[in-house]
Amino acid sequence: DYRPDDNVRDLRVDVKTGFCTCNGVPLISATGLIRASGAKIWSALAIDPLRIHRPEGKAAGRLACDFDQNTLAFEADSTIDPLHLLRLIRITARHVELPMDFDNPTRATASGVFDLEAGSARTAIAGEIQSPCINAQGVPFTAATAHCRLDGEVWTLTNIAAQVCGGRVGGVASFVPAPRRHGAYVFACDGAFEGVHHAQIAPALGLELPSEDSPGSIDLAFALRGPLPPPEGTFVENLDGNGRLALKQVRLYTIPLFAGLTEYLAARIPGVDFLLSQDDFEADWRYAQGRLDLEAMRISGHVFSASGSGSVLLDGEIDFLIQGHLLSRGTWI
């Protein structure tokens, strides 16, 4: 019904399409019932319902544009890959890349209001994501969940939880647009890994694989800050942070400690792997500008133990002050 002279503008269009692309994202199909309305001018646009189909999943929901307020309100439930989903809806003008892969079906639900004006000051969106597995740097995080928010241009993730290599991880994170780099963010992440099985995560970390029945576990508390994506693809060099590391019942001589000294001795002297079978390690750590500092470090073993502090550079240079102890823990001897 379109009668501008009588201030009547009400247009309804039922749209159905097969294969197409939207914001560079290929779609198998898309359907929607579009309604435009207004008085003297077109002032509102709604799509309800809206359905989108891609090879890995589907999305359904509704949206409403208020051109007087210049806002977009929406509700959505999606199993489309999160990276394609972010590109599809262009919830930020910045180019989005994710340093991880998602297994299907990864479900995301969200609702809220998006400010269409520059600056997005009134944007307030909340949602939740559930994924069977998220692969990051070769490490699988299964049964992963998180709550997410977008306030203005600031993303926050809370209630992050997942199972990883026989243990679990939890934490919070925030992503703030970098002031001088288009498409980049400054991220801050605080969390902890608890009870991670050493034998399962060793291959992903490039460490020697211990026996599969090894009971060794890793606990790591961390607070990290850095740019995302990093300049020139240098991720580790641009991080800074601190935390605490604890290894329990881990055969430390299989890990390159003290410039690989324990690994070198174990490979050339029969039986020395028993004498150097330190299996507990604790230390506070701090990392900045390519330098890892270890403080209050303690290594505990049946025959040999040690304590000390020091630093390790990315190029392999080390500087440690170590004090050794014999028979500092009860043994059969």
Short mmCIF file of N, CA and C in Angstrom, two decimals, residues 100 134 136-142 144 160-172 189-198 201 204-205 217-224 242-248 285:
data_model
loop_
_atom_site.label_atom_id
_atom_site.label_comp_id
_atom_site.label_asym_id
_atom_site.label_seq_id
_atom_site.Cartn_x
_atom_site.Cartn_y
_atom_site.Cartn_z
N MET A 100 41.86 -18.86 14.69
CA MET A 100 41.42 -20.18 15.13
C MET A 100 40.40 -20.72 14.14
N ILE A 134 37.31 -25.99 19.05
CA ILE A 134 38.00 -24.83 18.48
C ILE A 134 39.48 -25.17 18.44
N ALA A 136 43.20 -23.95 17.95
CA ALA A 136 44.04 -22.76 18.00
C ALA A 136 45.51 -23.18 18.08
N GLN A 137 46.27 -22.83 17.05
CA GLN A 137 47.70 -23.14 17.01
C GLN A 137 47.94 -24.64 17.20
N GLY A 138 47.07 -25.48 16.65
CA GLY A 138 47.25 -26.91 16.74
C GLY A 138 46.74 -27.55 18.02
N VAL A 139 46.20 -26.76 18.94
CA VAL A 139 45.69 -27.27 20.21
C VAL A 139 44.16 -27.31 20.14
N PRO A 140 43.53 -28.47 20.35
CA PRO A 140 42.07 -28.55 20.28
C PRO A 140 41.42 -28.21 21.62
N PHE A 141 40.45 -27.30 21.59
CA PHE A 141 39.66 -26.94 22.76
C PHE A 141 38.24 -27.47 22.52
N THR A 142 37.86 -28.52 23.24
CA THR A 142 36.57 -29.16 23.00
C THR A 142 35.52 -28.68 23.99
N ALA A 144 33.64 -26.13 23.92
CA ALA A 144 33.97 -24.74 24.23
C ALA A 144 32.71 -23.88 24.29
N ILE A 160 34.41 -17.95 29.65
CA ILE A 160 35.09 -18.82 28.69
C ILE A 160 35.42 -20.14 29.37
N ALA A 161 35.05 -21.24 28.74
CA ALA A 161 35.31 -22.56 29.32
C ALA A 161 35.47 -23.58 28.21
N ALA A 162 36.41 -24.52 28.40
CA ALA A 162 36.62 -25.59 27.43
C ALA A 162 37.46 -26.69 28.07
N GLN A 163 37.40 -27.85 27.46
CA GLN A 163 38.27 -28.95 27.84
C GLN A 163 39.44 -28.99 26.87
N VAL A 164 40.65 -29.20 27.41
CA VAL A 164 41.83 -29.20 26.55
C VAL A 164 42.82 -30.23 27.07
N CYS A 165 43.14 -31.21 26.23
CA CYS A 165 44.18 -32.19 26.51
C CYS A 165 44.05 -32.79 27.91
N GLY A 166 42.87 -33.26 28.24
CA GLY A 166 42.64 -33.90 29.52
C GLY A 166 42.42 -32.96 30.67
N GLY A 167 42.54 -31.66 30.46
CA GLY A 167 42.32 -30.67 31.51
C GLY A 167 41.23 -29.70 31.09
N ARG A 168 41.28 -28.52 31.65
CA ARG A 168 40.26 -27.52 31.34
C ARG A 168 40.89 -26.12 31.36
N VAL A 169 40.21 -25.20 30.69
CA VAL A 169 40.67 -23.81 30.63
C VAL A 169 39.47 -22.91 30.86
N GLY A 170 39.70 -21.79 31.50
CA GLY A 170 38.66 -20.80 31.73
C GLY A 170 39.27 -19.42 31.77
N GLY A 171 38.44 -18.40 31.51
CA GLY A 171 38.98 -17.06 31.57
C GLY A 171 38.03 -16.02 31.02
N VAL A 172 38.56 -14.82 30.85
CA VAL A 172 37.83 -13.68 30.28
C VAL A 172 38.77 -12.98 29.31
N CYS A 189 43.68 -10.76 28.00
CA CYS A 189 43.11 -12.06 28.33
C CYS A 189 43.65 -12.54 29.66
N ASP A 190 42.76 -12.93 30.55
CA ASP A 190 43.13 -13.47 31.86
C ASP A 190 42.46 -14.83 32.03
N GLY A 191 43.23 -15.83 32.46
CA GLY A 191 42.63 -17.14 32.63
C GLY A 191 43.60 -18.14 33.22
N ALA A 192 43.23 -19.42 33.11
CA ALA A 192 44.06 -20.48 33.68
C ALA A 192 43.78 -21.80 32.99
N PHE A 193 44.85 -22.57 32.77
CA PHE A 193 44.76 -23.96 32.36
C PHE A 193 44.97 -24.81 33.62
N GLU A 194 44.14 -25.81 33.80
CA GLU A 194 44.24 -26.65 34.99
C GLU A 194 44.22 -28.11 34.59
N GLY A 195 45.20 -28.87 35.09
CA GLY A 195 45.22 -30.31 34.90
C GLY A 195 45.41 -30.77 33.47
N VAL A 196 46.12 -29.98 32.65
CA VAL A 196 46.35 -30.37 31.25
C VAL A 196 47.34 -31.53 31.22
N HIS A 197 47.01 -32.59 30.47
CA HIS A 197 47.82 -33.79 30.41
C HIS A 197 49.06 -33.53 29.56
N HIS A 198 50.24 -33.67 30.16
CA HIS A 198 51.49 -33.37 29.48
C HIS A 198 51.66 -34.22 28.22
N ILE A 201 49.50 -32.70 25.27
CA ILE A 201 49.79 -31.38 24.73
C ILE A 201 51.23 -31.25 24.24
N ALA A 204 51.86 -30.62 20.40
CA ALA A 204 51.46 -29.30 19.93
C ALA A 204 52.47 -28.23 20.34
N LEU A 205 53.20 -28.46 21.44
CA LEU A 205 54.19 -27.49 21.92
C LEU A 205 55.58 -27.78 21.38
N SER A 217 51.05 -33.51 34.60
CA SER A 217 50.03 -32.51 34.33
C SER A 217 50.63 -31.11 34.40
N ILE A 218 49.96 -30.16 33.77
CA ILE A 218 50.42 -28.78 33.68
C ILE A 218 49.31 -27.85 34.16
N ASP A 219 49.65 -26.92 35.05
CA ASP A 219 48.75 -25.83 35.47
C ASP A 219 49.41 -24.51 35.08
N LEU A 220 48.65 -23.64 34.45
CA LEU A 220 49.19 -22.36 34.01
C LEU A 220 48.17 -21.25 34.23
N ALA A 221 48.51 -20.28 35.06
CA ALA A 221 47.71 -19.07 35.23
C ALA A 221 48.37 -17.96 34.43
N PHE A 222 47.57 -17.15 33.73
CA PHE A 222 48.17 -16.17 32.84
C PHE A 222 47.32 -14.91 32.75
N ALA A 223 47.99 -13.80 32.48
CA ALA A 223 47.37 -12.52 32.13
C ALA A 223 48.19 -11.98 30.97
N LEU A 224 47.61 -11.93 29.76
CA LEU A 224 48.33 -11.56 28.56
C LEU A 224 47.72 -10.32 27.91
N ASN A 242 52.07 -11.98 32.53
CA ASN A 242 52.65 -12.60 33.71
C ASN A 242 51.72 -13.72 34.17
N GLY A 243 52.21 -14.52 35.12
CA GLY A 243 51.39 -15.61 35.63
C GLY A 243 52.21 -16.58 36.45
N ARG A 244 51.71 -17.80 36.55
CA ARG A 244 52.38 -18.84 37.32
C ARG A 244 52.27 -20.17 36.59
N LEU A 245 53.35 -20.94 36.60
CA LEU A 245 53.41 -22.23 35.92
C LEU A 245 53.77 -23.31 36.93
N ALA A 246 53.04 -24.43 36.87
CA ALA A 246 53.33 -25.58 37.73
C ALA A 246 53.23 -26.85 36.91
N LEU A 247 54.30 -27.66 36.94
CA LEU A 247 54.32 -28.97 36.28
C LEU A 247 54.40 -30.03 37.37
N LYS A 248 53.53 -31.02 37.30
CA LYS A 248 53.49 -32.08 38.30
C LYS A 248 53.75 -33.43 37.64
N TRP A 285 56.18 -16.26 36.46
CA TRP A 285 56.80 -15.83 35.21
C TRP A 285 56.27 -14.47 34.78
#
